[in-house]
mmCIF file with all atom_site columns, C-alpha atoms in Angstrom:
data_model
loop_
_atom_site.group_PDB
_atom_site.id
_atom_site.type_symbol
_atom_site.label_atom_id
_atom_site.label_alt_id
_atom_site.label_comp_id
_atom_site.label_asym_id
_atom_site.label_entity_id
_atom_site.label_seq_id
_atom_site.pdbx_PDB_ins_code
_atom_site.Cartn_x
_atom_site.Cartn_y
_atom_site.Cartn_z
_atom_site.occupancy
_atom_site.B_iso_or_equiv
_atom_site.pdbx_formal_charge
_atom_site.auth_seq_id
_atom_site.auth_comp_id
_atom_site.auth_asym_id
_atom_site.auth_atom_id
_atom_site.pdbx_PDB_model_num
ATOM 1   C CA . ASP A 1 1   ? -11.305 20.223 -11.738 1.00 70.00 ? 712 ASP A CA 1
ATOM 2   C CA . GLN A 1 2   ? -10.651 22.992 -9.186  1.00 82.00 ? 713 GLN A CA 1
ATOM 3   C CA . GLN A 1 3   ? -11.350 26.290 -10.589 1.00 91.00 ? 714 GLN A CA 1
ATOM 4   C CA . VAL A 1 4   ? -10.091 28.202 -7.352  1.00 94.00 ? 715 VAL A CA 1
ATOM 5   C CA . LYS A 1 5   ? -6.581  26.617 -6.067  1.00 95.00 ? 716 LYS A CA 1
ATOM 6   C CA . GLN A 1 6   ? -5.081  27.934 -2.643  1.00 95.00 ? 717 GLN A CA 1
ATOM 7   C CA . ASN A 1 7   ? -1.619  25.687 -3.230  1.00 92.00 ? 718 ASN A CA 1
ATOM 8   C CA . SER A 1 8   ? -0.654  26.532 0.442   1.00 94.00 ? 719 SER A CA 1
ATOM 9   C CA . PRO A 1 9   ? -2.425  24.584 3.309   1.00 93.00 ? 720 PRO A CA 1
ATOM 10  C CA . SER A 1 10  ? -0.594  26.506 5.771   1.00 96.00 ? 721 SER A CA 1
ATOM 11  C CA . LEU A 1 11  ? 1.597   29.354 6.574   1.00 97.00 ? 722 LEU A CA 1
ATOM 12  C CA . SER A 1 12  ? 3.251   30.341 9.774   1.00 98.00 ? 723 SER A CA 1
ATOM 13  C CA . VAL A 1 13  ? 4.408   34.120 9.932   1.00 98.00 ? 724 VAL A CA 1
ATOM 14  C CA . GLN A 1 14  ? 6.381   36.193 13.243  1.00 98.00 ? 725 GLN A CA 1
ATOM 15  C CA . GLU A 1 15  ? 3.926   38.868 14.672  1.00 97.00 ? 726 GLU A CA 1
ATOM 16  C CA . GLY A 1 16  ? 4.479   42.400 13.080  1.00 97.00 ? 727 GLY A CA 1
ATOM 17  C CA . ARG A 1 17  ? 5.923   40.850 9.646   1.00 97.00 ? 728 ARG A CA 1
ATOM 18  C CA . ILE A 1 18  ? 4.034   40.555 6.441   1.00 98.00 ? 729 ILE A CA 1
ATOM 19  C CA . SER A 1 19  ? 1.633   37.486 5.718   1.00 98.00 ? 730 SER A CA 1
ATOM 20  C CA . ILE A 1 20  ? 1.031   36.601 2.131   1.00 98.00 ? 731 ILE A CA 1
ATOM 21  C CA . LEU A 1 21  ? -1.497  34.566 0.856   1.00 98.00 ? 732 LEU A CA 1
ATOM 22  C CA . ASN A 1 22  ? -1.966  33.276 -2.784  1.00 98.00 ? 733 ASN A CA 1
ATOM 23  C CA . CYS A 1 23  ? -4.880  31.790 -5.032  1.00 97.00 ? 734 CYS A CA 1
ATOM 24  C CA . ASP A 1 24  ? -4.525  31.049 -8.553  1.00 97.00 ? 735 ASP A CA 1
ATOM 25  C CA . TYR A 1 25  ? -7.769  30.455 -10.482 1.00 96.00 ? 736 TYR A CA 1
ATOM 26  C CA . THR A 1 26  ? -8.574  29.057 -14.074 1.00 95.00 ? 737 THR A CA 1
ATOM 27  C CA . ASN A 1 27  ? -11.922 30.482 -15.179 1.00 91.00 ? 738 ASN A CA 1
ATOM 28  C CA . SER A 1 28  ? -11.643 33.782 -17.070 1.00 90.00 ? 739 SER A CA 1
ATOM 29  C CA . MET A 1 29  ? -15.284 34.511 -16.655 1.00 88.00 ? 740 MET A CA 1
ATOM 30  C CA . PHE A 1 30  ? -14.672 35.205 -12.843 1.00 90.00 ? 741 PHE A CA 1
ATOM 31  C CA . ASP A 1 31  ? -15.528 38.788 -12.051 1.00 88.00 ? 742 ASP A CA 1
ATOM 32  C CA . TYR A 1 32  ? -15.418 38.912 -8.465  1.00 91.00 ? 743 TYR A CA 1
ATOM 33  C CA . PHE A 1 33  ? -12.631 37.925 -6.083  1.00 94.00 ? 744 PHE A CA 1
ATOM 34  C CA . LEU A 1 34  ? -13.232 37.451 -2.408  1.00 94.00 ? 745 LEU A CA 1
ATOM 35  C CA . TRP A 1 35  ? -11.201 36.353 0.685   1.00 96.00 ? 746 TRP A CA 1
ATOM 36  C CA . TYR A 1 36  ? -12.868 35.168 3.560   1.00 96.00 ? 747 TYR A CA 1
ATOM 37  C CA . LYS A 1 37  ? -11.271 34.277 7.103   1.00 96.00 ? 748 LYS A CA 1
ATOM 38  C CA . LYS A 1 38  ? -12.713 31.348 9.219   1.00 93.00 ? 749 LYS A CA 1
ATOM 39  C CA . TYR A 1 39  ? -12.037 31.015 12.636  1.00 92.00 ? 750 TYR A CA 1
ATOM 40  C CA . PRO A 1 40  ? -12.923 27.120 14.274  1.00 85.00 ? 751 PRO A CA 1
ATOM 41  C CA . ALA A 1 41  ? -16.545 26.343 15.146  1.00 78.00 ? 752 ALA A CA 1
ATOM 42  C CA . GLU A 1 42  ? -17.273 29.801 13.435  1.00 85.00 ? 753 GLU A CA 1
ATOM 43  C CA . GLY A 1 43  ? -18.716 30.497 10.295  1.00 90.00 ? 754 GLY A CA 1
ATOM 44  C CA . PRO A 1 44  ? -16.589 32.559 7.126   1.00 93.00 ? 755 PRO A CA 1
ATOM 45  C CA . THR A 1 45  ? -16.905 35.938 7.224   1.00 93.00 ? 756 THR A CA 1
ATOM 46  C CA . PHE A 1 46  ? -15.997 38.193 4.570   1.00 92.00 ? 757 PHE A CA 1
ATOM 47  C CA . LEU A 1 47  ? -12.548 40.235 4.657   1.00 95.00 ? 758 LEU A CA 1
ATOM 48  C CA . ILE A 1 48  ? -12.131 41.876 1.594   1.00 95.00 ? 759 ILE A CA 1
ATOM 49  C CA . SER A 1 49  ? -12.975 41.706 -2.376  1.00 93.00 ? 760 SER A CA 1
ATOM 50  C CA . ILE A 1 50  ? -11.333 42.929 -5.564  1.00 94.00 ? 761 ILE A CA 1
ATOM 51  C CA . SER A 1 51  ? -13.558 43.570 -8.918  1.00 92.00 ? 762 SER A CA 1
ATOM 52  C CA . SER A 1 52  ? -11.798 41.870 -12.058 1.00 92.00 ? 763 SER A CA 1
ATOM 53  C CA . ILE A 1 53  ? -11.116 45.700 -13.121 1.00 93.00 ? 764 ILE A CA 1
ATOM 54  C CA . LYS A 1 54  ? -8.738  46.703 -10.592 1.00 95.00 ? 765 LYS A CA 1
ATOM 55  C CA . ASP A 1 55  ? -5.613  45.475 -9.715  1.00 96.00 ? 766 ASP A CA 1
ATOM 56  C CA . LYS A 1 56  ? -5.191  46.299 -6.139  1.00 97.00 ? 767 LYS A CA 1
ATOM 57  C CA . ASN A 1 57  ? -7.890  47.165 -3.246  1.00 96.00 ? 768 ASN A CA 1
ATOM 58  C CA . GLU A 1 58  ? -6.878  48.102 0.108   1.00 97.00 ? 769 GLU A CA 1
ATOM 59  C CA . ASP A 1 59  ? -8.843  48.046 3.906   1.00 95.00 ? 770 ASP A CA 1
ATOM 60  C CA . GLY A 1 60  ? -6.812  48.796 6.456   1.00 97.00 ? 771 GLY A CA 1
ATOM 61  C CA . ARG A 1 61  ? -3.667  46.370 7.066   1.00 97.00 ? 772 ARG A CA 1
ATOM 62  C CA . PHE A 1 62  ? -5.396  44.213 4.505   1.00 98.00 ? 773 PHE A CA 1
ATOM 63  C CA . THR A 1 63  ? -4.863  44.465 0.605   1.00 98.00 ? 774 THR A CA 1
ATOM 64  C CA . VAL A 1 64  ? -5.782  42.294 -2.208  1.00 98.00 ? 775 VAL A CA 1
ATOM 65  C CA . PHE A 1 65  ? -3.681  42.518 -5.083  1.00 98.00 ? 776 PHE A CA 1
ATOM 66  C CA . LEU A 1 66  ? -5.341  40.810 -8.419  1.00 97.00 ? 777 LEU A CA 1
ATOM 67  C CA . ASN A 1 67  ? -2.795  39.850 -11.638 1.00 97.00 ? 778 ASN A CA 1
ATOM 68  C CA . LYS A 1 68  ? -5.643  39.002 -14.577 1.00 95.00 ? 779 LYS A CA 1
ATOM 69  C CA . SER A 1 69  ? -2.800  37.797 -16.915 1.00 95.00 ? 780 SER A CA 1
ATOM 70  C CA . ALA A 1 70  ? -1.736  35.246 -14.400 1.00 97.00 ? 781 ALA A CA 1
ATOM 71  C CA . LYS A 1 71  ? -5.092  34.348 -13.278 1.00 97.00 ? 782 LYS A CA 1
ATOM 72  C CA . HIS A 1 72  ? -3.382  35.112 -9.569  1.00 97.00 ? 783 HIS A CA 1
ATOM 73  C CA . LEU A 1 73  ? -4.427  36.788 -6.468  1.00 97.00 ? 784 LEU A CA 1
ATOM 74  C CA . SER A 1 74  ? -2.570  37.396 -3.204  1.00 98.00 ? 785 SER A CA 1
ATOM 75  C CA . LEU A 1 75  ? -4.118  38.759 0.110   1.00 98.00 ? 786 LEU A CA 1
ATOM 76  C CA . HIS A 1 76  ? -0.880  40.770 2.005   1.00 98.00 ? 787 HIS A CA 1
ATOM 77  C CA . ILE A 1 77  ? -1.891  41.584 6.218   1.00 98.00 ? 788 ILE A CA 1
ATOM 78  C CA . VAL A 1 78  ? 1.069   44.242 7.427   1.00 97.00 ? 789 VAL A CA 1
ATOM 79  C CA . PRO A 1 79  ? 1.203   43.805 9.965   1.00 97.00 ? 790 PRO A CA 1
ATOM 80  C CA . SER A 1 80  ? 0.227   40.606 10.871  1.00 98.00 ? 791 SER A CA 1
ATOM 81  C CA . GLN A 1 81  ? -1.433  40.128 14.590  1.00 97.00 ? 792 GLN A CA 1
ATOM 82  C CA . PRO A 1 82  ? -1.768  36.651 16.672  1.00 97.00 ? 793 PRO A CA 1
ATOM 83  C CA . GLY A 1 83  ? -5.371  37.756 16.478  1.00 96.00 ? 794 GLY A CA 1
ATOM 84  C CA . ASP A 1 84  ? -5.038  37.143 12.475  1.00 97.00 ? 795 ASP A CA 1
ATOM 85  C CA . SER A 1 85  ? -4.681  33.157 12.883  1.00 97.00 ? 796 SER A CA 1
ATOM 86  C CA . ALA A 1 86  ? -7.079  31.735 11.348  1.00 97.00 ? 797 ALA A CA 1
ATOM 87  C CA . VAL A 1 87  ? -8.081  29.988 7.925   1.00 95.00 ? 798 VAL A CA 1
ATOM 88  C CA . TYR A 1 88  ? -8.463  32.030 5.008   1.00 97.00 ? 799 TYR A CA 1
ATOM 89  C CA . PHE A 1 89  ? -10.032 31.243 1.906   1.00 96.00 ? 800 PHE A CA 1
ATOM 90  C CA . CYS A 1 90  ? -10.086 32.486 -1.360  1.00 96.00 ? 801 CYS A CA 1
ATOM 91  C CA . ALA A 1 91  ? -13.686 33.396 -3.446  1.00 94.00 ? 802 ALA A CA 1
ATOM 92  C CA . ALA A 1 92  ? -14.525 34.344 -6.737  1.00 92.00 ? 803 ALA A CA 1
ATOM 93  C CA . SER A 1 93  ? -17.952 34.624 -8.733  1.00 88.00 ? 804 SER A CA 1
ATOM 94  C CA . GLU A 1 94  ? -18.323 34.139 -12.418 1.00 82.00 ? 805 GLU A CA 1
ATOM 95  C CA . GLN A 1 95  ? -19.994 36.828 -14.894 1.00 70.00 ? 806 GLN A CA 1
ATOM 96  C CA . GLY A 1 96  ? -23.777 35.934 -16.242 1.00 63.00 ? 807 GLY A CA 1
ATOM 97  C CA . GLY A 1 97  ? -25.775 36.247 -13.140 1.00 55.00 ? 808 GLY A CA 1
ATOM 98  C CA . SER A 1 98  ? -24.659 32.750 -11.566 1.00 61.00 ? 809 SER A CA 1
ATOM 99  C CA . GLU A 1 99  ? -25.598 33.500 -7.723  1.00 63.00 ? 810 GLU A CA 1
ATOM 100 C CA . LYS A 1 100 ? -22.363 31.336 -6.894  1.00 78.00 ? 811 LYS A CA 1
ATOM 101 C CA . LEU A 1 101 ? -18.954 31.511 -5.375  1.00 86.00 ? 812 LEU A CA 1
ATOM 102 C CA . VAL A 1 102 ? -16.203 29.187 -5.713  1.00 89.00 ? 813 VAL A CA 1
ATOM 103 C CA . PHE A 1 103 ? -13.830 28.705 -3.135  1.00 91.00 ? 814 PHE A CA 1
ATOM 104 C CA . GLY A 1 104 ? -9.994  27.232 -2.758  1.00 93.00 ? 815 GLY A CA 1
ATOM 105 C CA . LYS A 1 105 ? -9.621  24.657 0.171   1.00 92.00 ? 816 LYS A CA 1
ATOM 106 C CA . GLY A 1 106 ? -8.224  27.608 2.191   1.00 93.00 ? 817 GLY A CA 1
ATOM 107 C CA . THR A 1 107 ? -4.659  28.245 3.585   1.00 96.00 ? 818 THR A CA 1
ATOM 108 C CA . LYS A 1 108 ? -4.360  28.098 7.817   1.00 96.00 ? 819 LYS A CA 1
ATOM 109 C CA . LEU A 1 109 ? -2.143  31.009 8.692   1.00 98.00 ? 820 LEU A CA 1
ATOM 110 C CA . THR A 1 110 ? -0.900  31.127 12.194  1.00 98.00 ? 821 THR A CA 1
ATOM 111 C CA . VAL A 1 111 ? 0.678   34.017 13.644  1.00 97.00 ? 822 VAL A CA 1
ATOM 112 C CA . ASN A 1 112 ? 3.260   33.453 16.410  1.00 96.00 ? 823 ASN A CA 1
ATOM 113 C CA . PRO A 1 113 ? 3.967   36.036 19.216  1.00 93.00 ? 824 PRO A CA 1
ATOM 114 C CA . GLU B 2 1   ? -31.013 38.927 16.366  1.00 54.00 ? 525 GLU B CA 1
ATOM 115 C CA . THR B 2 2   ? -29.280 39.571 13.350  1.00 64.00 ? 526 THR B CA 1
ATOM 116 C CA . GLY B 2 3   ? -27.193 37.753 10.709  1.00 91.00 ? 527 GLY B CA 1
ATOM 117 C CA . VAL B 2 4   ? -27.298 34.168 9.796   1.00 95.00 ? 528 VAL B CA 1
ATOM 118 C CA . THR B 2 5   ? -28.149 31.959 12.056  1.00 95.00 ? 529 THR B CA 1
ATOM 119 C CA . GLN B 2 6   ? -28.139 28.483 12.156  1.00 97.00 ? 530 GLN B CA 1
ATOM 120 C CA . THR B 2 7   ? -29.690 25.722 14.518  1.00 96.00 ? 531 THR B CA 1
ATOM 121 C CA . PRO B 2 8   ? -28.533 23.062 15.860  1.00 96.00 ? 532 PRO B CA 1
ATOM 122 C CA . ARG B 2 9   ? -24.932 24.049 16.140  1.00 95.00 ? 533 ARG B CA 1
ATOM 123 C CA . HIS B 2 10  ? -24.212 20.180 16.723  1.00 96.00 ? 534 HIS B CA 1
ATOM 124 C CA . LEU B 2 11  ? -25.901 17.225 15.703  1.00 95.00 ? 535 LEU B CA 1
ATOM 125 C CA . VAL B 2 12  ? -24.969 13.685 16.127  1.00 95.00 ? 536 VAL B CA 1
ATOM 126 C CA . MET B 2 13  ? -27.522 11.162 14.311  1.00 93.00 ? 537 MET B CA 1
ATOM 127 C CA . GLY B 2 14  ? -27.492 7.686  13.270  1.00 91.00 ? 538 GLY B CA 1
ATOM 128 C CA . MET B 2 15  ? -27.877 6.393  9.629   1.00 89.00 ? 539 MET B CA 1
ATOM 129 C CA . THR B 2 16  ? -31.777 5.713  9.858   1.00 88.00 ? 540 THR B CA 1
ATOM 130 C CA . ASN B 2 17  ? -32.525 8.826  11.752  1.00 89.00 ? 541 ASN B CA 1
ATOM 131 C CA . LYS B 2 18  ? -34.032 11.587 10.192  1.00 94.00 ? 542 LYS B CA 1
ATOM 132 C CA . LYS B 2 19  ? -33.359 15.268 11.054  1.00 95.00 ? 543 LYS B CA 1
ATOM 133 C CA . SER B 2 20  ? -33.607 18.873 9.869   1.00 97.00 ? 544 SER B CA 1
ATOM 134 C CA . LEU B 2 21  ? -30.885 21.424 10.024  1.00 97.00 ? 545 LEU B CA 1
ATOM 135 C CA . LYS B 2 22  ? -32.654 25.399 9.953   1.00 98.00 ? 546 LYS B CA 1
ATOM 136 C CA . CYS B 2 23  ? -31.166 28.350 8.839   1.00 97.00 ? 547 CYS B CA 1
ATOM 137 C CA . GLU B 2 24  ? -32.713 31.954 9.141   1.00 97.00 ? 548 GLU B CA 1
ATOM 138 C CA . GLN B 2 25  ? -31.280 35.417 7.799   1.00 95.00 ? 549 GLN B CA 1
ATOM 139 C CA . HIS B 2 26  ? -32.635 38.527 9.389   1.00 91.00 ? 550 HIS B CA 1
ATOM 140 C CA . LEU B 2 27  ? -30.686 40.311 6.746   1.00 92.00 ? 551 LEU B CA 1
ATOM 141 C CA . GLY B 2 28  ? -33.361 41.282 3.656   1.00 91.00 ? 552 GLY B CA 1
ATOM 142 C CA . HIS B 2 29  ? -31.262 39.203 1.253   1.00 91.00 ? 553 HIS B CA 1
ATOM 143 C CA . ASN B 2 30  ? -33.163 37.480 -1.471  1.00 89.00 ? 554 ASN B CA 1
ATOM 144 C CA . ALA B 2 31  ? -30.857 34.352 -2.180  1.00 90.00 ? 555 ALA B CA 1
ATOM 145 C CA . MET B 2 32  ? -29.806 31.314 0.604   1.00 92.00 ? 556 MET B CA 1
ATOM 146 C CA . TYR B 2 33  ? -27.635 28.845 0.283   1.00 93.00 ? 557 TYR B CA 1
ATOM 147 C CA . TRP B 2 34  ? -25.976 25.323 1.765   1.00 95.00 ? 558 TRP B CA 1
ATOM 148 C CA . TYR B 2 35  ? -22.571 24.471 1.515   1.00 94.00 ? 559 TYR B CA 1
ATOM 149 C CA . LYS B 2 36  ? -20.705 21.590 2.825   1.00 94.00 ? 560 LYS B CA 1
ATOM 150 C CA . GLN B 2 37  ? -17.140 21.722 4.085   1.00 91.00 ? 561 GLN B CA 1
ATOM 151 C CA . SER B 2 38  ? -15.423 18.588 4.909   1.00 88.00 ? 562 SER B CA 1
ATOM 152 C CA . ALA B 2 39  ? -11.940 18.407 6.007   1.00 81.00 ? 563 ALA B CA 1
ATOM 153 C CA . LYS B 2 40  ? -9.027  19.340 3.603   1.00 75.00 ? 564 LYS B CA 1
ATOM 154 C CA . LYS B 2 41  ? -11.865 20.169 1.052   1.00 81.00 ? 565 LYS B CA 1
ATOM 155 C CA . PRO B 2 42  ? -13.055 23.268 -0.630  1.00 83.00 ? 566 PRO B CA 1
ATOM 156 C CA . LEU B 2 43  ? -16.430 24.680 0.773   1.00 87.00 ? 567 LEU B CA 1
ATOM 157 C CA . GLU B 2 44  ? -18.856 22.314 -1.796  1.00 90.00 ? 568 GLU B CA 1
ATOM 158 C CA . LEU B 2 45  ? -21.712 24.433 -2.931  1.00 90.00 ? 569 LEU B CA 1
ATOM 159 C CA . MET B 2 46  ? -25.190 22.114 -2.486  1.00 93.00 ? 570 MET B CA 1
ATOM 160 C CA . PHE B 2 47  ? -28.308 24.169 -2.905  1.00 92.00 ? 571 PHE B CA 1
ATOM 161 C CA . VAL B 2 48  ? -28.831 27.785 -4.238  1.00 90.00 ? 572 VAL B CA 1
ATOM 162 C CA . TYR B 2 49  ? -32.570 29.487 -3.547  1.00 89.00 ? 573 TYR B CA 1
ATOM 163 C CA . ASN B 2 50  ? -33.513 32.904 -5.111  1.00 84.00 ? 574 ASN B CA 1
ATOM 164 C CA . PHE B 2 51  ? -36.610 34.225 -3.900  1.00 79.00 ? 575 PHE B CA 1
ATOM 165 C CA . LYS B 2 52  ? -37.553 31.044 -2.223  1.00 76.00 ? 576 LYS B CA 1
ATOM 166 C CA . GLU B 2 53  ? -37.368 29.100 -6.059  1.00 79.00 ? 577 GLU B CA 1
ATOM 167 C CA . GLN B 2 54  ? -34.488 26.321 -6.438  1.00 79.00 ? 578 GLN B CA 1
ATOM 168 C CA . THR B 2 55  ? -31.795 27.658 -9.019  1.00 78.00 ? 579 THR B CA 1
ATOM 169 C CA . GLU B 2 56  ? -29.156 25.312 -8.286  1.00 78.00 ? 580 GLU B CA 1
ATOM 170 C CA . ASN B 2 57  ? -28.759 21.417 -7.181  1.00 78.00 ? 581 ASN B CA 1
ATOM 171 C CA . ASN B 2 58  ? -24.972 20.793 -7.761  1.00 77.00 ? 582 ASN B CA 1
ATOM 172 C CA . SER B 2 59  ? -25.628 16.699 -7.942  1.00 84.00 ? 583 SER B CA 1
ATOM 173 C CA . VAL B 2 60  ? -26.342 16.388 -4.303  1.00 91.00 ? 584 VAL B CA 1
ATOM 174 C CA . PRO B 2 61  ? -27.755 12.885 -3.238  1.00 92.00 ? 585 PRO B CA 1
ATOM 175 C CA . SER B 2 62  ? -31.321 12.920 -2.669  1.00 92.00 ? 586 SER B CA 1
ATOM 176 C CA . ARG B 2 63  ? -30.974 11.691 1.157   1.00 94.00 ? 587 ARG B CA 1
ATOM 177 C CA . PHE B 2 64  ? -30.448 15.598 1.405   1.00 95.00 ? 588 PHE B CA 1
ATOM 178 C CA . SER B 2 65  ? -33.615 17.236 0.626   1.00 94.00 ? 589 SER B CA 1
ATOM 179 C CA . PRO B 2 66  ? -33.487 21.475 1.152   1.00 94.00 ? 590 PRO B CA 1
ATOM 180 C CA . GLU B 2 67  ? -36.916 23.384 1.548   1.00 94.00 ? 591 GLU B CA 1
ATOM 181 C CA . CYS B 2 68  ? -37.054 27.085 1.145   1.00 93.00 ? 592 CYS B CA 1
ATOM 182 C CA . PRO B 2 69  ? -40.822 28.237 2.397   1.00 93.00 ? 593 PRO B CA 1
ATOM 183 C CA . ASN B 2 70  ? -39.932 32.082 2.504   1.00 90.00 ? 594 ASN B CA 1
ATOM 184 C CA . SER B 2 71  ? -36.560 34.377 1.617   1.00 88.00 ? 595 SER B CA 1
ATOM 185 C CA . SER B 2 72  ? -35.589 34.053 5.333   1.00 93.00 ? 596 SER B CA 1
ATOM 186 C CA . HIS B 2 73  ? -35.728 30.202 5.973   1.00 95.00 ? 597 HIS B CA 1
ATOM 187 C CA . LEU B 2 74  ? -33.885 27.593 4.663   1.00 96.00 ? 598 LEU B CA 1
ATOM 188 C CA . PHE B 2 75  ? -33.842 24.080 5.792   1.00 97.00 ? 599 PHE B CA 1
ATOM 189 C CA . LEU B 2 76  ? -32.275 20.982 5.155   1.00 97.00 ? 600 LEU B CA 1
ATOM 190 C CA . HIS B 2 77  ? -33.765 17.564 5.685   1.00 97.00 ? 601 HIS B CA 1
ATOM 191 C CA . LEU B 2 78  ? -31.697 14.577 6.626   1.00 96.00 ? 602 LEU B CA 1
ATOM 192 C CA . HIS B 2 79  ? -32.675 11.059 6.045   1.00 93.00 ? 603 HIS B CA 1
ATOM 193 C CA . THR B 2 80  ? -30.658 7.858  5.942   1.00 93.00 ? 604 THR B CA 1
ATOM 194 C CA . LEU B 2 81  ? -27.536 9.385  6.050   1.00 93.00 ? 605 LEU B CA 1
ATOM 195 C CA . GLN B 2 82  ? -23.997 7.962  5.389   1.00 93.00 ? 606 GLN B CA 1
ATOM 196 C CA . PRO B 2 83  ? -20.857 8.562  8.035   1.00 93.00 ? 607 PRO B CA 1
ATOM 197 C CA . GLU B 2 84  ? -18.823 10.134 4.912   1.00 92.00 ? 608 GLU B CA 1
ATOM 198 C CA . ASP B 2 85  ? -21.683 12.791 5.290   1.00 95.00 ? 609 ASP B CA 1
ATOM 199 C CA . SER B 2 86  ? -20.264 13.639 8.720   1.00 95.00 ? 610 SER B CA 1
ATOM 200 C CA . ALA B 2 87  ? -19.074 17.518 7.776   1.00 94.00 ? 611 ALA B CA 1
ATOM 201 C CA . LEU B 2 88  ? -19.902 21.155 8.965   1.00 94.00 ? 612 LEU B CA 1
ATOM 202 C CA . TYR B 2 89  ? -22.843 22.113 7.000   1.00 96.00 ? 613 TYR B CA 1
ATOM 203 C CA . LEU B 2 90  ? -23.072 25.948 6.122   1.00 96.00 ? 614 LEU B CA 1
ATOM 204 C CA . CYS B 2 91  ? -25.625 28.230 5.346   1.00 96.00 ? 615 CYS B CA 1
ATOM 205 C CA . ALA B 2 92  ? -25.604 31.561 3.338   1.00 94.00 ? 616 ALA B CA 1
ATOM 206 C CA . SER B 2 93  ? -27.453 34.275 2.089   1.00 93.00 ? 617 SER B CA 1
ATOM 207 C CA . SER B 2 94  ? -26.672 37.312 -0.312  1.00 89.00 ? 618 SER B CA 1
ATOM 208 C CA . GLN B 2 95  ? -28.321 40.286 -2.229  1.00 85.00 ? 619 GLN B CA 1
ATOM 209 C CA . ASP B 2 96  ? -28.737 39.333 -5.701  1.00 72.00 ? 620 ASP B CA 1
ATOM 210 C CA . ARG B 2 97  ? -25.436 37.977 -6.968  1.00 70.00 ? 621 ARG B CA 1
ATOM 211 C CA . PRO B 2 98  ? -22.430 37.399 -4.372  1.00 70.00 ? 622 PRO B CA 1
ATOM 212 C CA . GLY B 2 99  ? -20.611 40.317 -6.271  1.00 68.00 ? 623 GLY B CA 1
ATOM 213 C CA . THR B 2 100 ? -18.460 42.694 -3.816  1.00 71.00 ? 624 THR B CA 1
ATOM 214 C CA . TYR B 2 101 ? -19.931 41.943 -0.390  1.00 75.00 ? 625 TYR B CA 1
ATOM 215 C CA . GLY B 2 102 ? -19.908 37.933 -0.906  1.00 83.00 ? 626 GLY B CA 1
ATOM 216 C CA . TYR B 2 103 ? -21.835 35.710 1.222   1.00 89.00 ? 627 TYR B CA 1
ATOM 217 C CA . THR B 2 104 ? -22.643 36.150 4.921   1.00 92.00 ? 628 THR B CA 1
ATOM 218 C CA . PHE B 2 105 ? -22.249 32.862 6.514   1.00 94.00 ? 629 PHE B CA 1
ATOM 219 C CA . GLY B 2 106 ? -23.936 31.233 9.873   1.00 95.00 ? 630 GLY B CA 1
ATOM 220 C CA . SER B 2 107 ? -21.999 29.532 12.248  1.00 94.00 ? 631 SER B CA 1
ATOM 221 C CA . GLY B 2 108 ? -22.479 26.409 10.749  1.00 95.00 ? 632 GLY B CA 1
ATOM 222 C CA . THR B 2 109 ? -23.925 22.726 12.440  1.00 96.00 ? 633 THR B CA 1
ATOM 223 C CA . ARG B 2 110 ? -21.338 20.147 12.923  1.00 95.00 ? 634 ARG B CA 1
ATOM 224 C CA . LEU B 2 111 ? -22.963 16.863 11.663  1.00 95.00 ? 635 LEU B CA 1
ATOM 225 C CA . THR B 2 112 ? -21.592 13.455 13.038  1.00 95.00 ? 636 THR B CA 1
ATOM 226 C CA . VAL B 2 113 ? -22.941 10.531 11.082  1.00 94.00 ? 637 VAL B CA 1
ATOM 227 C CA . VAL B 2 114 ? -22.601 7.420  13.543  1.00 93.00 ? 638 VAL B CA 1
#
C-alpha cells in the first residue's frame, strides 16, 4: 500500500505561470514532508521541506503548503521557468526515530517557453 | 570531492556475472541508504545503514548484498541478477533522521541486466 501518492504523472505549464504539484499521504505519523527535484541521469536533489507543525514554508519561488486534516501537501512554483522542467518527488518521514524517507512516484513537470 | 559519489555511472552485466556498486560520501553523515528506482514506480528503499550497522533490509532478495565498511563507504554486491533488476540504483546519506533536509543523493548507477 502506497503511503505517499502523487496522482498526476505529468504536468505542463507555460513559462511565467504557476506550477502546482500535489501529494497525498495516508500515514498520520509522518512529521516531515520534503520535495525533491530530479533531472535525467542525476540523483534527486532536495528542494524544500515542511514540518507537520507548520502549514506553509516558502523559499524564493517555491512554497510548500500542508493540509494535515486532508493529508495533502502541494508545491507551488511561481513564476515557473523552463529550467524547472524535471521530475518532482514528494517524500515523508515518520515520527519515532526511523531513518527512512517514503517517496511518491513523482510528477514530471514541463515548463514551456 | 564533495557530496555523494557513486561508481560506476552505468553498468551492463550478464545474469551470471558478479559486480559491485560503490558509494562514497564526504559529508560526515552517519546514515547511508540504497534505493532502487524502476520506471513508473516510487523510489524503493533497499537497505539502511546507521553508523555502519544495517538497520533495515526491506525484503530485498539475497542476490543483492550490501556492505558498509565505515560510515563513508557503502557497497552493493550483485550476483545472478535477473533482467527485472535493471533499474537506477541510488545511494544517499543523511545526518541522523532525514527530518528537515532529507537525504543527499548520489547521481546513481544505471544498471542493465542482459
